CSV table of C-alpha atoms in Angstrom, one decimal:
chain,number,residue,atom,x,y,z
A,761,MET,CA,0.0,0.0,0.0
A,762,SER,CA,1.4,3.4,-1.0
A,763,GLU,CA,1.5,6.5,1.2
A,764,LEU,CA,-0.1,9.8,0.3
A,765,VAL,CA,1.3,13.1,1.6
A,766,LEU,CA,0.3,16.7,1.1
A,767,ILE,CA,3.5,18.8,1.0
A,768,ASN,CA,3.1,22.6,1.4
A,769,VAL,CA,6.1,24.9,0.8
A,770,SER,CA,6.1,28.7,1.4
A,771,GLY,CA,8.7,31.5,1.4
A,772,ARG,CA,10.6,33.8,-0.9
A,773,ASP,CA,10.4,32.7,-4.5
A,774,LYS,CA,13.6,31.9,-6.4
A,775,PRO,CA,14.5,30.2,-9.7
A,776,GLY,CA,14.8,26.4,-9.7
A,777,LEU,CA,12.7,25.6,-6.6
A,778,THR,CA,10.3,23.2,-8.4
A,779,SER,CA,13.2,21.4,-10.0
A,780,GLU,CA,15.0,21.1,-6.7
A,781,ILE,CA,12.0,19.7,-4.8
A,782,THR,CA,10.7,17.3,-7.5
A,783,GLY,CA,14.2,16.2,-8.2
A,784,ILE,CA,14.5,14.7,-4.7
A,785,MET,CA,11.1,13.0,-5.1
A,786,ALA,CA,12.1,11.5,-8.4
A,787,GLN,CA,14.9,9.5,-6.7
A,788,TYR,CA,12.1,7.6,-4.9
A,789,ASN,CA,9.8,7.3,-7.9
A,790,VAL,CA,7.2,9.5,-6.3
A,791,ARG,CA,3.9,10.0,-8.3
A,792,ILE,CA,2.4,13.5,-8.4
A,793,LEU,CA,-1.4,13.4,-7.9
A,794,ASP,CA,-1.9,17.1,-7.7
A,795,ILE,CA,0.3,20.2,-7.9
A,796,GLY,CA,-0.3,24.0,-7.6
A,797,GLN,CA,1.7,27.1,-7.2
A,798,ALA,CA,1.0,30.8,-6.6
A,799,VAL,CA,3.4,33.8,-6.3
A,800,ILE,CA,2.3,37.1,-4.8
A,801,HIS,CA,4.8,39.9,-4.5
A,802,ASP,CA,7.7,37.4,-4.8
A,803,HIS,CA,6.3,35.2,-2.0
A,804,LEU,CA,5.7,31.5,-3.0
A,805,THR,CA,3.0,29.2,-1.9
A,806,TRP,CA,3.5,25.7,-3.4
A,807,GLY,CA,1.7,22.4,-2.8
A,808,ILE,CA,1.9,18.9,-4.0
A,809,VAL,CA,-0.1,15.7,-3.3
A,810,ALA,CA,2.5,13.0,-3.6
A,811,GLU,CA,2.1,9.2,-3.7
A,812,ILE,CA,5.1,7.4,-2.3
A,813,PRO,CA,4.9,3.9,-3.8
A,814,ASP,CA,6.9,2.1,-1.1
A,815,PRO,CA,5.9,3.0,2.5
A,816,LYS,CA,9.4,2.3,3.8
A,817,ASP,CA,10.7,5.2,1.5
A,818,ALA,CA,8.4,7.7,3.1
A,819,PRO,CA,10.7,8.6,6.1
A,820,PRO,CA,13.8,9.1,4.0
A,821,VAL,CA,12.1,11.1,1.2
A,822,LEU,CA,10.4,13.4,3.7
A,823,LYS,CA,13.7,13.8,5.6
A,824,ASP,CA,15.6,14.7,2.4
A,825,LEU,CA,12.9,17.2,1.4
A,826,LEU,CA,12.9,18.7,4.9
A,827,PHE,CA,16.7,19.3,4.9
A,828,ARG,CA,16.9,20.7,1.4
A,829,ILE,CA,13.9,23.0,1.8
A,830,HIS,CA,15.3,24.4,5.0
A,831,GLU,CA,18.6,25.0,3.2
A,832,LEU,CA,16.7,27.0,0.7
A,833,ASP,CA,15.3,29.1,3.6
A,834,LEU,CA,11.7,28.0,3.0
A,835,LYS,CA,9.0,26.7,5.3
A,836,VAL,CA,7.5,23.2,4.7
A,837,GLY,CA,4.7,21.2,6.1
A,838,PHE,CA,3.8,17.5,5.6
A,839,GLU,CA,0.3,16.2,6.1
A,840,PRO,CA,-0.7,12.5,5.6
A,841,ILE,CA,-3.7,11.8,3.5
A,842,THR,CA,-5.8,8.6,3.8
A,843,ALA,CA,-7.0,6.8,0.7
A,844,GLU,CA,-10.6,7.4,1.9
A,845,ALA,CA,-10.0,11.2,2.1
A,846,TYR,CA,-8.4,11.3,-1.3
A,847,THR,CA,-11.4,9.4,-2.8
A,848,ARG,CA,-13.8,11.9,-1.2
A,849,TRP,CA,-11.8,14.7,-2.7
A,850,LEU,CA,-12.0,13.1,-6.2
A,851,GLN,CA,-15.7,12.7,-5.9
A,852,GLY,CA,-16.0,16.4,-4.9
A,853,LYS,CA,-14.2,17.4,-8.1
A,854,ASP,CA,-17.2,16.2,-10.1
A,855,ARG,CA,-19.2,19.1,-8.7
A,856,ALA,CA,-20.1,21.9,-11.0
A,857,ARG,CA,-17.5,24.7,-11.5
A,858,TYR,CA,-18.3,28.4,-11.9
A,859,ILE,CA,-16.3,31.6,-12.4
A,860,VAL,CA,-17.1,34.7,-10.4
A,861,THR,CA,-15.6,37.9,-11.8
A,862,LEU,CA,-15.3,41.0,-9.6
A,863,LEU,CA,-14.8,44.2,-11.5
A,864,ALA,CA,-14.2,47.6,-9.9
A,865,ARG,CA,-12.1,50.7,-10.1
A,866,ASP,CA,-10.2,49.4,-7.0
A,867,ILE,CA,-10.5,46.1,-5.2
A,868,THR,CA,-11.1,46.3,-1.4
A,869,ALA,CA,-11.1,43.8,1.4
A,870,ASP,CA,-14.8,44.5,1.9
A,871,GLN,CA,-15.6,43.5,-1.7
A,872,ILE,CA,-13.7,40.2,-1.4
A,873,ALA,CA,-15.3,39.5,2.0
A,874,ARG,CA,-18.8,40.1,0.7
A,875,VAL,CA,-18.3,38.1,-2.5
A,876,SER,CA,-16.8,35.1,-0.7
A,877,ALA,CA,-19.5,35.2,1.9
A,878,ILE,CA,-22.2,34.8,-0.7
A,879,THR,CA,-20.3,31.9,-2.4
A,880,ALA,CA,-20.0,30.1,0.9
A,881,HIS,CA,-23.7,30.8,1.8
A,882,HIS,CA,-24.7,29.1,-1.4
A,883,GLY,CA,-22.5,26.0,-0.9
A,884,LEU,CA,-19.7,27.0,-3.2
A,885,ASN,CA,-16.1,26.6,-2.3
A,886,ILE,CA,-13.3,28.8,-3.7
A,887,ASP,CA,-10.6,26.7,-5.4
A,888,ASN,CA,-8.6,29.6,-6.8
A,889,ILE,CA,-8.4,33.4,-6.9
A,890,THR,CA,-6.6,35.1,-9.8
A,891,ARG,CA,-5.9,38.8,-10.4
A,892,LEU,CA,-6.6,39.5,-14.1
A,893,SER,CA,-5.9,43.2,-14.0
A,894,SER,CA,-2.4,44.7,-13.6
A,895,ARG,CA,-1.2,45.7,-10.2
A,896,PRO,CA,-2.5,49.2,-9.5
A,897,PRO,CA,-0.1,52.1,-8.8
A,898,LEU,CA,-0.1,53.6,-5.3
A,899,GLU,CA,-1.0,57.0,-6.6
A,900,PRO,CA,-4.7,57.8,-7.1
A,901,GLY,CA,-5.8,58.2,-10.7
A,902,LEU,CA,-8.8,58.4,-13.0
A,903,ASN,CA,-10.2,55.4,-14.9
A,904,ARG,CA,-8.4,52.8,-12.8
A,905,ILE,CA,-9.4,49.2,-13.6
A,906,ALA,CA,-9.3,46.2,-11.3
A,907,CYS,CA,-10.5,42.7,-11.7
A,908,VAL,CA,-10.2,39.5,-9.6
A,909,GLU,CA,-11.5,36.1,-10.8
A,910,PHE,CA,-12.7,33.4,-8.4
A,911,SER,CA,-12.9,29.8,-9.5
A,912,VAL,CA,-15.5,28.1,-7.3
A,913,ARG,CA,-17.0,24.7,-7.1
A,914,GLY,CA,-20.0,23.1,-5.6
A,915,SER,CA,-23.8,22.5,-5.9
A,916,ALA,CA,-25.6,25.8,-5.6
A,917,GLY,CA,-29.2,25.1,-5.1
A,918,ASP,CA,-30.8,28.3,-6.2
A,919,LEU,CA,-28.7,30.0,-8.9
A,920,ASP,CA,-31.3,32.8,-9.4
A,921,GLN,CA,-31.1,33.7,-5.8
A,922,LEU,CA,-27.3,33.6,-5.9
A,923,ARG,CA,-27.3,36.0,-8.9
A,924,ALA,CA,-29.8,38.3,-7.0
A,925,ASP,CA,-27.5,38.3,-4.0
A,926,PHE,CA,-24.5,39.3,-6.2
A,927,LEU,CA,-26.6,42.0,-7.9
A,928,GLN,CA,-27.6,43.5,-4.5
A,929,ILE,CA,-24.0,43.8,-3.2
A,930,ALA,CA,-22.8,45.0,-6.6
A,931,THR,CA,-25.3,47.9,-6.3
A,932,GLU,CA,-24.3,48.6,-2.7
A,933,LEU,CA,-20.6,48.5,-3.3
A,934,ASN,CA,-20.6,50.1,-6.8
A,935,VAL,CA,-18.9,47.1,-8.4
A,936,ASP,CA,-19.8,44.6,-11.1
A,937,ILE,CA,-20.0,40.9,-10.4
A,938,ALA,CA,-20.3,38.3,-13.2
A,939,PHE,CA,-21.3,34.7,-12.5
A,940,GLN,CA,-20.7,32.1,-15.2
A,941,GLU,CA,-20.7,28.4,-15.5
A,942,ASP,CA,-17.1,27.3,-16.2
A,943,ASN,CA,-17.6,25.2,-19.3
A,944,ILE,CA,-16.1,24.7,-22.7
A,945,PHE,CA,-18.2,27.5,-24.2
A,946,ARG,CA,-17.0,30.1,-21.7
A,947,ARG,CA,-13.5,29.5,-23.0
A,948,ASN,CA,-14.5,29.4,-26.7
A,949,ARG,CA,-16.6,32.4,-27.5
A,950,ARG,CA,-16.2,33.3,-31.2
A,951,LEU,CA,-18.7,36.1,-32.0
A,952,VAL,CA,-19.6,39.3,-30.3
A,953,VAL,CA,-22.7,41.4,-31.3
A,954,PHE,CA,-23.2,44.9,-30.1
A,955,ASP,CA,-26.0,47.4,-29.8
A,956,MET,CA,-24.7,50.8,-31.1
A,957,ASP,CA,-26.3,53.8,-29.3
A,958,SER,CA,-25.1,54.2,-25.7
A,959,THR,CA,-23.1,50.9,-26.1
A,960,LEU,CA,-20.4,51.3,-28.7
A,961,ILE,CA,-21.0,55.1,-28.8
A,962,ASP,CA,-21.6,57.4,-25.9
A,963,ALA,CA,-24.9,58.9,-27.3
A,964,GLU,CA,-28.3,58.2,-28.7
A,965,VAL,CA,-28.0,59.2,-32.4
A,966,ILE,CA,-31.7,59.9,-32.9
A,967,ASP,CA,-31.5,62.4,-30.0
A,968,GLU,CA,-28.6,64.1,-31.6
A,969,LEU,CA,-30.4,64.3,-34.9
A,970,ALA,CA,-33.5,65.7,-33.2
A,971,LYS,CA,-31.5,68.5,-31.6
A,972,GLU,CA,-30.4,69.5,-35.1
A,973,ALA,CA,-34.1,69.3,-36.2
A,974,GLY,CA,-35.3,71.4,-33.3
A,975,THR,CA,-37.3,68.5,-31.8
A,976,GLY,CA,-34.8,67.4,-29.2
A,977,ASP,CA,-36.9,67.5,-26.1
A,978,ALA,CA,-39.8,65.6,-27.6
A,979,VAL,CA,-37.6,62.8,-29.0
A,980,ALA,CA,-35.5,62.6,-25.8
A,981,ALA,CA,-38.6,62.0,-23.8
A,982,ILE,CA,-39.8,59.2,-26.1
A,983,THR,CA,-36.4,57.6,-26.1
A,984,GLU,CA,-36.1,57.6,-22.4
A,985,ARG,CA,-39.5,55.9,-22.0
A,986,ALA,CA,-38.6,53.3,-24.6
A,987,MET,CA,-35.2,52.5,-23.0
A,988,ARG,CA,-37.0,51.9,-19.7
A,989,GLY,CA,-39.3,49.5,-21.4
A,990,GLU,CA,-42.4,51.6,-21.0
A,991,LEU,CA,-43.1,51.8,-24.7
A,992,GLU,CA,-43.1,49.1,-27.4
A,993,PHE,CA,-40.0,49.8,-29.5
A,994,LYS,CA,-41.6,50.0,-33.0
A,995,GLU,CA,-44.3,52.4,-31.8
A,996,SER,CA,-41.8,54.7,-30.1
A,997,PHE,CA,-39.3,54.4,-33.0
A,998,SER,CA,-41.8,55.5,-35.6
A,999,ALA,CA,-42.8,58.4,-33.4
A,1000,ARG,CA,-39.2,59.6,-33.0
A,1001,VAL,CA,-38.3,59.2,-36.6
A,1002,ALA,CA,-41.3,61.2,-37.6
A,1003,GLN,CA,-39.9,64.1,-35.6
A,1004,LEU,CA,-36.9,64.2,-38.0
A,1005,LYS,CA,-39.0,65.0,-41.1
A,1006,GLY,CA,-37.5,67.9,-43.1
A,1007,LEU,CA,-33.9,67.6,-41.6
A,1008,ASP,CA,-31.2,68.3,-44.1
A,1009,ALA,CA,-29.4,65.0,-44.8
A,1010,ALA,CA,-26.0,66.8,-44.7
A,1011,VAL,CA,-26.5,67.0,-41.0
A,1012,LEU,CA,-25.9,63.3,-40.7
A,1013,GLU,CA,-22.2,63.6,-41.6
A,1014,THR,CA,-21.9,66.5,-39.0
A,1015,VAL,CA,-23.4,64.4,-36.3
A,1016,ALA,CA,-21.3,61.3,-37.2
A,1017,GLY,CA,-18.1,63.4,-36.9
A,1018,ARG,CA,-18.8,64.4,-33.3
A,1019,LEU,CA,-19.9,61.0,-31.9
A,1020,GLN,CA,-17.6,59.7,-29.2
A,1021,MET,CA,-16.7,56.0,-28.6
A,1022,THR,CA,-17.7,54.5,-25.3
A,1023,GLU,CA,-14.8,54.0,-22.8
A,1024,GLY,CA,-12.9,50.9,-23.7
A,1025,ALA,CA,-14.9,50.2,-26.9
A,1026,GLU,CA,-12.0,50.7,-29.4
A,1027,ARG,CA,-9.6,48.6,-27.3
A,1028,LEU,CA,-12.2,45.8,-27.0
A,1029,ILE,CA,-12.8,45.6,-30.7
A,1030,VAL,CA,-9.1,45.7,-31.7
A,1031,THR,CA,-8.4,42.9,-29.2
A,1032,LEU,CA,-11.3,40.8,-30.3
A,1033,LYS,CA,-10.3,41.0,-33.9
A,1034,ALA,CA,-6.7,40.2,-33.2
A,1035,LEU,CA,-7.9,37.1,-31.3
A,1036,GLY,CA,-10.0,36.0,-34.3
A,1037,TYR,CA,-13.4,36.9,-33.1
A,1038,ARG,CA,-16.2,38.0,-35.5
A,1039,THR,CA,-18.0,41.1,-34.6
A,1040,ALA,CA,-21.4,42.6,-35.5
A,1041,ILE,CA,-23.5,45.7,-34.9
A,1042,LEU,CA,-27.2,45.0,-34.4
A,1043,SER,CA,-28.8,48.4,-33.9
A,1044,GLY,CA,-32.2,49.9,-33.6
A,1045,GLY,CA,-30.4,53.1,-34.7
A,1046,PHE,CA,-29.4,54.1,-38.2
A,1047,SER,CA,-27.2,52.3,-40.7
A,1048,PHE,CA,-25.5,55.5,-41.8
A,1049,PHE,CA,-23.8,55.8,-38.4
A,1050,ALA,CA,-23.3,52.0,-38.0
A,1051,ARG,CA,-21.4,52.0,-41.3
A,1052,HIS,CA,-19.1,54.8,-40.0
A,1053,LEU,CA,-18.2,52.5,-37.1
A,1054,GLN,CA,-17.8,49.6,-39.4
A,1055,ASP,CA,-15.2,51.5,-41.4
A,1056,ARG,CA,-13.4,52.8,-38.4
A,1057,LEU,CA,-13.3,49.5,-36.4
A,1058,GLY,CA,-13.5,46.8,-39.0
A,1059,ILE,CA,-16.8,45.4,-37.8
A,1060,ASP,CA,-17.8,42.3,-39.8
A,1061,TYR,CA,-21.6,42.6,-39.9
A,1062,VAL,CA,-23.9,45.6,-39.7
A,1063,TYR,CA,-27.7,45.5,-39.4
A,1064,ALA,CA,-29.5,48.8,-38.6
A,1065,ASN,CA,-32.4,50.9,-39.8
A,1066,GLU,CA,-32.1,52.7,-43.2
A,1067,LEU,CA,-33.2,56.3,-42.8
A,1068,ALA,CA,-35.3,57.4,-45.8
A,1069,ILE,CA,-33.9,60.4,-47.6
A,1070,GLU,CA,-35.5,62.2,-50.7
A,1071,ASN,CA,-33.9,65.2,-52.5
A,1072,GLY,CA,-31.4,65.6,-49.7
A,1073,VAL,CA,-34.0,65.7,-47.0
A,1074,VAL,CA,-35.0,63.2,-44.3
A,1075,THR,CA,-38.6,62.1,-44.8
A,1076,GLY,CA,-39.4,61.0,-41.3
A,1077,LYS,CA,-39.6,57.3,-42.3
A,1078,VAL,CA,-37.3,54.3,-42.6
A,1079,ILE,CA,-36.8,51.9,-45.5
A,1080,GLY,CA,-37.4,48.2,-45.0
A,1081,GLN,CA,-37.9,46.1,-41.9
A,1082,VAL,CA,-37.4,47.8,-38.6
A,1083,VAL,CA,-34.6,46.3,-36.5
A,1084,ASP,CA,-36.3,45.9,-33.1
A,1085,GLY,CA,-35.5,43.7,-30.2
A,1086,GLN,CA,-36.9,40.5,-31.7
A,1087,ARG,CA,-35.2,41.2,-35.0
A,1088,LYS,CA,-31.8,41.6,-33.1
A,1089,ALA,CA,-32.3,38.2,-31.6
A,1090,GLU,CA,-33.1,36.6,-35.0
A,1091,LEU,CA,-30.0,38.3,-36.5
A,1092,LEU,CA,-27.8,37.0,-33.8
A,1093,LEU,CA,-28.9,33.4,-34.5
A,1094,GLU,CA,-28.6,34.0,-38.3
A,1095,ILE,CA,-25.0,35.3,-38.0
A,1096,ALA,CA,-24.0,32.5,-35.7
A,1097,GLU,CA,-25.4,29.9,-38.1
A,1098,LYS,CA,-23.6,31.5,-41.0
A,1099,GLU,CA,-20.3,31.5,-39.1
A,1100,HIS,CA,-20.9,27.9,-37.9
A,1101,ILE,CA,-21.0,29.1,-34.3
A,1102,ARG,CA,-23.3,27.8,-31.5
A,1103,PRO,CA,-25.4,30.4,-29.7
A,1104,GLU,CA,-23.4,29.5,-26.5
A,1105,GLN,CA,-20.3,30.9,-28.2
A,1106,VAL,CA,-21.9,34.3,-28.8
A,1107,ILE,CA,-21.4,37.4,-26.6
A,1108,ALA,CA,-24.2,40.0,-26.9
A,1109,VAL,CA,-23.9,43.5,-25.4
A,1110,GLY,CA,-26.5,46.2,-25.1
A,1111,ASP,CA,-28.1,48.8,-22.8
A,1112,GLY,CA,-31.8,49.0,-23.6
A,1113,ALA,CA,-35.0,47.0,-23.1
A,1114,ASN,CA,-35.0,46.2,-26.8
A,1115,ASP,CA,-31.6,44.4,-26.3
A,1116,LEU,CA,-32.9,41.9,-23.9
A,1117,PRO,CA,-34.1,39.3,-26.5
A,1118,MET,CA,-30.6,39.1,-28.0
A,1119,LEU,CA,-28.9,39.1,-24.6
A,1120,SER,CA,-31.0,36.1,-23.7
A,1121,GLN,CA,-30.1,34.2,-26.9
A,1122,ALA,CA,-26.3,34.6,-26.3
A,1123,GLY,CA,-24.1,32.4,-24.2
A,1124,LEU,CA,-22.9,35.6,-22.5
A,1125,GLY,CA,-25.4,38.4,-22.5
A,1126,VAL,CA,-24.0,41.7,-21.0
A,1127,ALA,CA,-26.1,44.7,-20.0
A,1128,PHE,CA,-23.7,47.6,-20.4
A,1129,ARG,CA,-24.4,50.7,-18.3
A,1130,ALA,CA,-28.0,49.8,-18.6
A,1131,LYS,CA,-31.2,51.1,-17.1
A,1132,PRO,CA,-32.2,49.3,-13.9
A,1133,VAL,CA,-35.0,47.2,-15.5
A,1134,VAL,CA,-32.5,45.9,-18.1
A,1135,LYS,CA,-29.7,45.3,-15.6
A,1136,GLU,CA,-32.0,43.3,-13.4
A,1137,SER,CA,-33.3,41.2,-16.3
A,1138,ALA,CA,-29.9,40.4,-17.9
A,1139,ARG,CA,-27.7,37.6,-16.5
A,1140,HIS,CA,-24.6,39.9,-16.5
A,1141,ALA,CA,-24.0,43.6,-16.2
A,1142,ILE,CA,-21.1,46.0,-16.5
A,1143,SER,CA,-21.8,49.5,-15.0
A,1144,THR,CA,-18.6,50.6,-13.3
A,1145,LEU,CA,-15.9,50.0,-16.0
A,1146,GLY,CA,-15.6,50.5,-19.7
A,1147,LEU,CA,-16.6,48.2,-22.5
A,1148,ASP,CA,-13.2,46.5,-22.6
A,1149,ALA,CA,-14.0,44.9,-19.2
A,1150,ILE,CA,-15.7,42.2,-21.2
A,1151,LEU,CA,-12.3,40.9,-21.9
A,1152,TYR,CA,-12.0,39.9,-18.3
A,1153,LEU,CA,-15.2,37.9,-18.6
A,1154,ILE,CA,-13.5,35.6,-21.2
A,1155,GLY,CA,-10.4,35.3,-19.0
A,1156,PHE,CA,-8.2,37.8,-20.7
A,1157,ARG,CA,-5.4,39.2,-18.5
A,1158,ASP,CA,-3.8,42.6,-18.7
A,1159,SER,CA,-0.5,40.7,-19.1
A,1160,ASP,CA,-1.9,39.2,-22.3
A,1161,GLN,CA,-1.8,42.7,-24.0
A,1162,LEU,CA,-1.2,42.3,-27.7
A,1163,SER,CA,1.9,44.0,-29.0
A,1164,HIS,CA,0.2,45.8,-31.8
A,1165,GLU,CA,-2.1,47.5,-29.3
A,1166,LEU,CA,0.8,49.4,-27.7
């Protein structure tokens, strides 16, 4: 009967430690059942579950390890493991695995405590904690970004309540918390579809056009009600477009020139394209502006509403089928099928009530700086950081920065 031992080593990190320690074990034909290592601020924590084939070799191998590890000025602990305990551990590894992503401008102890308390309350155990963002400078600054990822495992009975608990503390602490099943699709997203207005760009284009037409207040009021889900989209859209009748079409170019990208949008698109993702704009706005973004960012697909223009003047109508919430969801599935991509591999991002159908179709639906009714209905939300925070939800680290972005 072999002997199982958990070996924990800690201390100042230095090159060659793993080679030194495992080299001693190799002399006794030790089998490695599990291994893990973490380094924080040059401090090493290292663990191995070792199977020593011949029990009579256990005292000499542990003695050799103890002497060498002390010579390296490290601390070491040995803990015997029974076969029964190891078997229970293996059975526990069959439990579901999830990823909890904490996003904020700064990470605090209170945030970590609250998140970990909720996971524990719902029967989930934290296996690993990883910082995805770069270490922050000590000096205060604007637009700081911080992200920590928790790998958790267990059988959470009520996932809806768990998400509700996360949403509550996210609101209280002004942070974002994403909760995803850690499956093969999370690691293999291939298509990202975006709403345009107030998602990729920091404006509602129809409001900007209405200001030029002198009907800004009327259109803004209709837009706000529609975004809160108080008006059916097609009804409100027709009413708003009608307010643009008589607008000089040359104004469209003027408005397009002053539109600003949302924080992090350009970095997100550049990174996604470099990683081989396909991208699409599915917008209830206007194709004139969506095509501007397509040219600027290299978006693969664009679907939006075609504003009718006659004799250089906006008619107050649109051409063809209106791109509403249901049409966005249909387009998402159509593009995925064309690209031979499963819906679970799609990320959808939007801010309005008319984005909810496509968010629900996607494997990862993200409400971005959304109205409360949308944020509560979506499975994931980003409100405190920029659009590029989505990279953290697919496991991207700041250290993975692509060279051509610099």
